[in-house]
PDB file of C-alpha atoms in Angstrom:
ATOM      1  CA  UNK Y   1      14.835   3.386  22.574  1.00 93.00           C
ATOM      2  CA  UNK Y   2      14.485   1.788  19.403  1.00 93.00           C
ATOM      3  CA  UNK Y   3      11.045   1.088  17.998  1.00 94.00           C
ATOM      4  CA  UNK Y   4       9.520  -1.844  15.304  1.00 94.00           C
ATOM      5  CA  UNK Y   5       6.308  -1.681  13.498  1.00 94.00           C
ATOM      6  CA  UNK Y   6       4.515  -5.136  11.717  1.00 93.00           C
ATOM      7  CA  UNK Y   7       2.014  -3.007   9.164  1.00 92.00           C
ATOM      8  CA  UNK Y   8      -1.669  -4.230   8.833  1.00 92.00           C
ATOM      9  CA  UNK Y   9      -4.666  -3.128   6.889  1.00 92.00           C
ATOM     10  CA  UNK Y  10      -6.659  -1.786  10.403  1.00 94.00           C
ATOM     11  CA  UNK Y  11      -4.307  -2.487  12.893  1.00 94.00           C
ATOM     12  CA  UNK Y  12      -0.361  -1.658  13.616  1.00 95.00           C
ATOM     13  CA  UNK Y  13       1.553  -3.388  16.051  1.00 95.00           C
ATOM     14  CA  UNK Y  14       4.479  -2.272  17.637  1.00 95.00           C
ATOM     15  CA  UNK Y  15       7.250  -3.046  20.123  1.00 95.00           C
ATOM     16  CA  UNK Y  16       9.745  -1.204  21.720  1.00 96.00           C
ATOM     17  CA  UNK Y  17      13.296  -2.211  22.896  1.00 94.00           C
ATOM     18  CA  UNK Y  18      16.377  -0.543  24.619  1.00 92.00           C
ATOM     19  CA  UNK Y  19      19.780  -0.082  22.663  1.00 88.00           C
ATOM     20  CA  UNK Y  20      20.603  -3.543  24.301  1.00 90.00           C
ATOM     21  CA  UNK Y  21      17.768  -5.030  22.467  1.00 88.00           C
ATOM     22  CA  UNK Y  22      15.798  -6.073  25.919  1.00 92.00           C
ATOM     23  CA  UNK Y  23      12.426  -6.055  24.865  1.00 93.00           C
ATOM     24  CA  UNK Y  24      10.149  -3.457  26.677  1.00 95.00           C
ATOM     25  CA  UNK Y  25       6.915  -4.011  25.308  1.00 95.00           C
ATOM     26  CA  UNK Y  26       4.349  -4.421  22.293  1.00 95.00           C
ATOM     27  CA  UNK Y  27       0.381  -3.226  21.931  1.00 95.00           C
ATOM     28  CA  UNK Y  28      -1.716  -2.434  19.219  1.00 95.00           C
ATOM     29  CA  UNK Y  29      -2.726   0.704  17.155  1.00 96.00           C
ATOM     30  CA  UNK Y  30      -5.622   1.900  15.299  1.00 95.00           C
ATOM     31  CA  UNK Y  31      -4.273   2.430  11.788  1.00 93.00           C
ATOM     32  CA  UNK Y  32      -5.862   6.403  12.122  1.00 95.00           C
ATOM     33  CA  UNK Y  33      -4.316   9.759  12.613  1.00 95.00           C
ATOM     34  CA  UNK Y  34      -5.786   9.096  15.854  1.00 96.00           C
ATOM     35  CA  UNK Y  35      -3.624   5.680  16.371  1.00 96.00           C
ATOM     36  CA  UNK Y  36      -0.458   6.956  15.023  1.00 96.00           C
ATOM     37  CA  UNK Y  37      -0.362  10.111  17.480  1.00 96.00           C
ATOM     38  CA  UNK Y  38      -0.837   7.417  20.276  1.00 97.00           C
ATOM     39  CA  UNK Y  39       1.765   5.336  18.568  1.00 96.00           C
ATOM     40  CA  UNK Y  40       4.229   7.742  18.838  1.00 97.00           C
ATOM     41  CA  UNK Y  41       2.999   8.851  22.514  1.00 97.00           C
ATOM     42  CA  UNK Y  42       3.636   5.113  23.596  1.00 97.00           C
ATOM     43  CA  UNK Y  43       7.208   4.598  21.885  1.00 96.00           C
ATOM     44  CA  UNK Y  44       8.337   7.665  23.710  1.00 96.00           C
ATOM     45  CA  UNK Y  45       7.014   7.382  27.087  1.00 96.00           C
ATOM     46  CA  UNK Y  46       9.911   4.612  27.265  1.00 95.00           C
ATOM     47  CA  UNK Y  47      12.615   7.290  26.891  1.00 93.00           C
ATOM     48  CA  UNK Y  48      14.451   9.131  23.839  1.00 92.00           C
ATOM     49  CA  UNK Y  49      13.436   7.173  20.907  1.00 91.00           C
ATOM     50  CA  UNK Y  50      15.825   6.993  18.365  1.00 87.00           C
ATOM     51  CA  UNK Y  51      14.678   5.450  15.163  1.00 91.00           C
ATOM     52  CA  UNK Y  52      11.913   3.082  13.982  1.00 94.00           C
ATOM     53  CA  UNK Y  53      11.557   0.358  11.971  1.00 92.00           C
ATOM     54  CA  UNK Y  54       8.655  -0.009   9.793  1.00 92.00           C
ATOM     55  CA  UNK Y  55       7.829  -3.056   7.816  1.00 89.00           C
ATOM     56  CA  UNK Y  56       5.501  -2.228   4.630  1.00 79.00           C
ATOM     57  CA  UNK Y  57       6.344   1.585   4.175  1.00 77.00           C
ATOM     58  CA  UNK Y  58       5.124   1.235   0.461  1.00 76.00           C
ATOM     59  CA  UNK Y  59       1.848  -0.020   1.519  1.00 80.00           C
ATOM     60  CA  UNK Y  60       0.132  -0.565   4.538  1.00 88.00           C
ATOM     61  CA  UNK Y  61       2.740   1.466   6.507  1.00 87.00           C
ATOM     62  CA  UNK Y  62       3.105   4.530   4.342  1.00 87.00           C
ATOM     63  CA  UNK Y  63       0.880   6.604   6.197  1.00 89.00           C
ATOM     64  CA  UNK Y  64       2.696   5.791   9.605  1.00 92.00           C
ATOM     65  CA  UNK Y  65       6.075   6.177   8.033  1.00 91.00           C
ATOM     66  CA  UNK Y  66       5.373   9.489   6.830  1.00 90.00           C
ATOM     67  CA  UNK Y  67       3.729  10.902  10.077  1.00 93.00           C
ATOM     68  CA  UNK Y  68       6.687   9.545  12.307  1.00 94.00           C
ATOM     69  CA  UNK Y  69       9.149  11.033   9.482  1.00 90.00           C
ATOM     70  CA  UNK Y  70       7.240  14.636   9.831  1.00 91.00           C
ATOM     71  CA  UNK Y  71       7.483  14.291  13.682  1.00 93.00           C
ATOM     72  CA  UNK Y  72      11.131  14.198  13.249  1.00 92.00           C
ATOM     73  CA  UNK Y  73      11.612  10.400  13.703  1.00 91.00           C
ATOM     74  CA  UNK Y  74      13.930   8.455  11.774  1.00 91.00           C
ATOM     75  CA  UNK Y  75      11.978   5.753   9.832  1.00 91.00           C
ATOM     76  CA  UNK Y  76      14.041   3.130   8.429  1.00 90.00           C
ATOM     77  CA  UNK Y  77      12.391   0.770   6.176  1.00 88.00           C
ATOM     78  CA  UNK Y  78      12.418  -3.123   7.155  1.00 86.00           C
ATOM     79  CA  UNK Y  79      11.668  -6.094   5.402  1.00 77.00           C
ATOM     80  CA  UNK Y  80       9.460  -9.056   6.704  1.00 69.00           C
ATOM     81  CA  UNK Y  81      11.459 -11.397   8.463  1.00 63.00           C
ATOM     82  CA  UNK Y  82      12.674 -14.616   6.251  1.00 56.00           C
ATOM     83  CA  UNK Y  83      10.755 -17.620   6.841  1.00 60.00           C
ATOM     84  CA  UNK Y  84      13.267 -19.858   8.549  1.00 60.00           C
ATOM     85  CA  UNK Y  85      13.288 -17.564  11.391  1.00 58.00           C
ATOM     86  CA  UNK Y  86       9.658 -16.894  11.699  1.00 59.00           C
ATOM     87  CA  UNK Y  87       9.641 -21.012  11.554  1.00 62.00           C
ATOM     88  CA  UNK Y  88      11.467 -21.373  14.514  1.00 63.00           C
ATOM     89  CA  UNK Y  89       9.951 -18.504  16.310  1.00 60.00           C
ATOM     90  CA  UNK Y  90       6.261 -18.791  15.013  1.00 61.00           C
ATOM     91  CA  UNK Y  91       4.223 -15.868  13.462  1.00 69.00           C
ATOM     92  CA  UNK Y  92       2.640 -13.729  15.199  1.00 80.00           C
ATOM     93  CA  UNK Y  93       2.540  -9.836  15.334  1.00 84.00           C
ATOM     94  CA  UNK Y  94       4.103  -8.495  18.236  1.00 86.00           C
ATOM     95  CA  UNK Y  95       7.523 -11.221  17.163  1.00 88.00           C
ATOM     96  CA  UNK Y  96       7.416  -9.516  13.764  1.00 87.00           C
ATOM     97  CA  UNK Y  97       7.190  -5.785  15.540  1.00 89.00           C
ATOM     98  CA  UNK Y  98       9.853  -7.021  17.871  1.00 90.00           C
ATOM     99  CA  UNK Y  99      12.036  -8.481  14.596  1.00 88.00           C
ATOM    100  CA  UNK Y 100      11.405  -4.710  13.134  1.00 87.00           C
ATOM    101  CA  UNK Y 101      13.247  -3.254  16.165  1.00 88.00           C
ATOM    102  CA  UNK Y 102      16.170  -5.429  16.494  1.00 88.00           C
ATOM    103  CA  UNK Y 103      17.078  -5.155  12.595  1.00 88.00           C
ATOM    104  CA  UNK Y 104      17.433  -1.411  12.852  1.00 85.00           C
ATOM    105  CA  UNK Y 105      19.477  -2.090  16.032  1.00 83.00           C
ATOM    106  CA  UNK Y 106      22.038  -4.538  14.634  1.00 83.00           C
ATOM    107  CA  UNK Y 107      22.397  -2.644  11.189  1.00 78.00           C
ATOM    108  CA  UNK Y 108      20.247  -4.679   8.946  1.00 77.00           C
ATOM    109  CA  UNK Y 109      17.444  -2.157   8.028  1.00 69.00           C
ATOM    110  CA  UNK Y 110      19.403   0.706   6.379  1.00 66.00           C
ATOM    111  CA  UNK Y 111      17.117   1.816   3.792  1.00 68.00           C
ATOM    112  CA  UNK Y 112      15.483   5.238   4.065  1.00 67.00           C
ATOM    113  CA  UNK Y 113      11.796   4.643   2.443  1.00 69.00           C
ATOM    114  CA  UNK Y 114      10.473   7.307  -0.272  1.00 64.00           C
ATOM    115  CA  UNK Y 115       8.438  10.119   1.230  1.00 62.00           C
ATOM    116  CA  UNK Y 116       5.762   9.871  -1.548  1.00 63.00           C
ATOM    117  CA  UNK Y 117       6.497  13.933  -1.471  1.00 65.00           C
ATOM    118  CA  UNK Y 118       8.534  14.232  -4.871  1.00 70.00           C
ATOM    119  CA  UNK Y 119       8.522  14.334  -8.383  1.00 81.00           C
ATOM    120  CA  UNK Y 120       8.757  10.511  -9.050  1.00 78.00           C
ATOM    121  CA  UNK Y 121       5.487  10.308  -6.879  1.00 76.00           C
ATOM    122  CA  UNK Y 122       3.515  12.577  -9.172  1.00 82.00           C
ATOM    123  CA  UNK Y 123       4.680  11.577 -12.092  1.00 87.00           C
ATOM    124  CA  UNK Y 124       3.891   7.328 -10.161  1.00 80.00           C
ATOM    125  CA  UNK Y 125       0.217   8.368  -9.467  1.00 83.00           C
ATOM    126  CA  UNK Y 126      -0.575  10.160 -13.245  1.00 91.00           C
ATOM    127  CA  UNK Y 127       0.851   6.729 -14.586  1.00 91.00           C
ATOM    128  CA  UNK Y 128      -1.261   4.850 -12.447  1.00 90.00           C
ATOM    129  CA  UNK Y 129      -4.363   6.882 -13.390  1.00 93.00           C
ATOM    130  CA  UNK Y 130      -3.021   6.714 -17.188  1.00 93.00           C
ATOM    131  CA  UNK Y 131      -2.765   3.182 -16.824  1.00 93.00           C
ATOM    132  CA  UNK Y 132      -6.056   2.270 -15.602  1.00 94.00           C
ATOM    133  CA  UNK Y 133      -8.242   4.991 -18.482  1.00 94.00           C
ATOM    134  CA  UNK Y 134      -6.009   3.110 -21.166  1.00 93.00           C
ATOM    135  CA  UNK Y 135      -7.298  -0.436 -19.515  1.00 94.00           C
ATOM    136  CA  UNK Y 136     -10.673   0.535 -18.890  1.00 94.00           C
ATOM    137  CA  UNK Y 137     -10.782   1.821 -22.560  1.00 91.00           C
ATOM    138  CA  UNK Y 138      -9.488  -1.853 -23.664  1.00 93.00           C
ATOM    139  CA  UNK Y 139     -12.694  -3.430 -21.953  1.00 94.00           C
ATOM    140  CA  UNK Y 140     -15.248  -1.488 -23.284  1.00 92.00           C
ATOM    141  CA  UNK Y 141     -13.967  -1.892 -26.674  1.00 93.00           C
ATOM    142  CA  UNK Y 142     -13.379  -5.481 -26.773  1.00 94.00           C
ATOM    143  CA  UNK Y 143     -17.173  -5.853 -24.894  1.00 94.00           C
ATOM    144  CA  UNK Y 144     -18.812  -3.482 -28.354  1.00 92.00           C
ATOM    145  CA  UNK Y 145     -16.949  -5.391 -30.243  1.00 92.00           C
ATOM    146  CA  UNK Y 146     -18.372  -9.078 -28.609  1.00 92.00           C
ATOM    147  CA  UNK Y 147     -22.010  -7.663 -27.765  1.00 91.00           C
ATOM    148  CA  UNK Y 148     -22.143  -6.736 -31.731  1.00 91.00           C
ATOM    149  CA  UNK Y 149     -21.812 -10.358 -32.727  1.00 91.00           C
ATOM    150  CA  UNK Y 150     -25.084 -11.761 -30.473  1.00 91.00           C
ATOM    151  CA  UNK Y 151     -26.757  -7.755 -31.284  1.00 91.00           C
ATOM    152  CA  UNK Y 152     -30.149  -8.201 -33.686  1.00 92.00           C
ATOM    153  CA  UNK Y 153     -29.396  -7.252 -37.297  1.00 93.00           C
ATOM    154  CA  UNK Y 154     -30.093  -3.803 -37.485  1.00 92.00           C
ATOM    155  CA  UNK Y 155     -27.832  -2.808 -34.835  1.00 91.00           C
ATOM    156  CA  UNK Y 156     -24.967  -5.251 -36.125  1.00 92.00           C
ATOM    157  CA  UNK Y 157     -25.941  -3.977 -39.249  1.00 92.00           C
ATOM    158  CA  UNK Y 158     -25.072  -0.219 -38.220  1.00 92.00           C
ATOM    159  CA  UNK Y 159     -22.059  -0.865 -35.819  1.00 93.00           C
ATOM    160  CA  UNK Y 160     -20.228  -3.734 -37.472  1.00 90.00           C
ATOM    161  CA  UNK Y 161     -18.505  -1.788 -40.057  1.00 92.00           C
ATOM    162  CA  UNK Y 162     -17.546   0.803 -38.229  1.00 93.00           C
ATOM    163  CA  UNK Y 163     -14.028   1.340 -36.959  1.00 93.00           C
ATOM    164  CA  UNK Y 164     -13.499   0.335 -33.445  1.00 92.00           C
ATOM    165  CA  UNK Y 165     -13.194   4.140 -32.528  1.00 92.00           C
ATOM    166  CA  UNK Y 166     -16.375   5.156 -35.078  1.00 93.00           C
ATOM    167  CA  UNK Y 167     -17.644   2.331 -32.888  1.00 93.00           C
ATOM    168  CA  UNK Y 168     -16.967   3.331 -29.323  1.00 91.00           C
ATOM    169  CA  UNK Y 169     -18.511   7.463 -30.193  1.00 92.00           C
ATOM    170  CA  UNK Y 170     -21.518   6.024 -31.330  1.00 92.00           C
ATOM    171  CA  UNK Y 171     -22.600   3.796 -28.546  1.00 91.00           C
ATOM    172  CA  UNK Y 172     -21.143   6.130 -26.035  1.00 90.00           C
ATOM    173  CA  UNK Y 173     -24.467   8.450 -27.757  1.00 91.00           C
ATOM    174  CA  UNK Y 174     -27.287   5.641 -26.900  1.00 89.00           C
ATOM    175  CA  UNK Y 175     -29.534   6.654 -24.950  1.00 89.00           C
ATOM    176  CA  UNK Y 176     -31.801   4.380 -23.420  1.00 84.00           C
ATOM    177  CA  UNK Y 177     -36.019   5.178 -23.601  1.00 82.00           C
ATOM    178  CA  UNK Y 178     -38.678   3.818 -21.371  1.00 66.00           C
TER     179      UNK Y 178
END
């Protein structure tokens, strides 16, 4: 058996098919530990499963992917199906679950997606953290720097010839009274 996953913020939907590609069936899964177990529960009660195609294994199906892949199921990776096809066949979930399954069963969904367990991943989430203290940084300066010009005189007075960092240590020590 061969299984297909269309990713979603809450809900997962899934299909299974034989290594014909006859369709056996779709339903719908909780995106929880919870769901996933019962995921996995329903793909195999259809017999041997041998791989799975998840759609979204960067995003919304990351946590899926990675629970089937420590269950010891292959998870192949699988891109949304291209318009023109979902045009003729209409969009809906269980057609994109069922798309999933049939392009790891004719060959098309080859790629193996990142277990978010390595080095890169570390060194992708101190980035991100990096990114957002340098950009969060960026707005409070630039906000000193425009509440100064509307501030009364005496505080202008003070702050404005400061330099931006002389700036950001001394309002970061305002306290506010009463």
């Amino acid at each position: 058996m061969i299984g297909g996953v269309d990713t979603h913020k809450d809900v997962h939907v899934a299909a299974v098919i034989d290594d014909v590609g006859k369709i056996l069936d779709t339903s719908s899964f909780d995106t929880t530990a919870a769901g996933y177990r019962k995921l996995l529960a329903w793909l195999r009660s259809y017999g041997e499963l041998q791989r799975v195609g998840v759609e979204g294994t960067g995003s919304y199906g990351a946590g899926l992917a990675h629970y089937l892949a420590t269950e010891g199921i292959e998870v192949l990776e699988v891109n949304r199906p291209n318009r023109q096809m979902r045009r003729r066949r209409g969009k809906s979930d269980p057609v994109d679950a069922e798309s999933a399954a049939r392009s790891v069963l004719n060959g098309e969904a080859t790629t193996v997606p990142k277990s978010g367990q390595s080095l890169v991943e570390s060194i992708r989430v101190l980035r991100v953290a990096f990114t957002s203290a340098r950009n969060s940084r960026t707005r409070v300066i630039l906000q000193i720097r425009d509440l100064i010009v509307t501030a009364p005189d005496q505080l202008r007075g003070v702050l404005g010839p400061l330099s931006t960092n002389e700036r950001v240590a001394r309002c970061a020590r305002f306290r506010v009274f009463g």
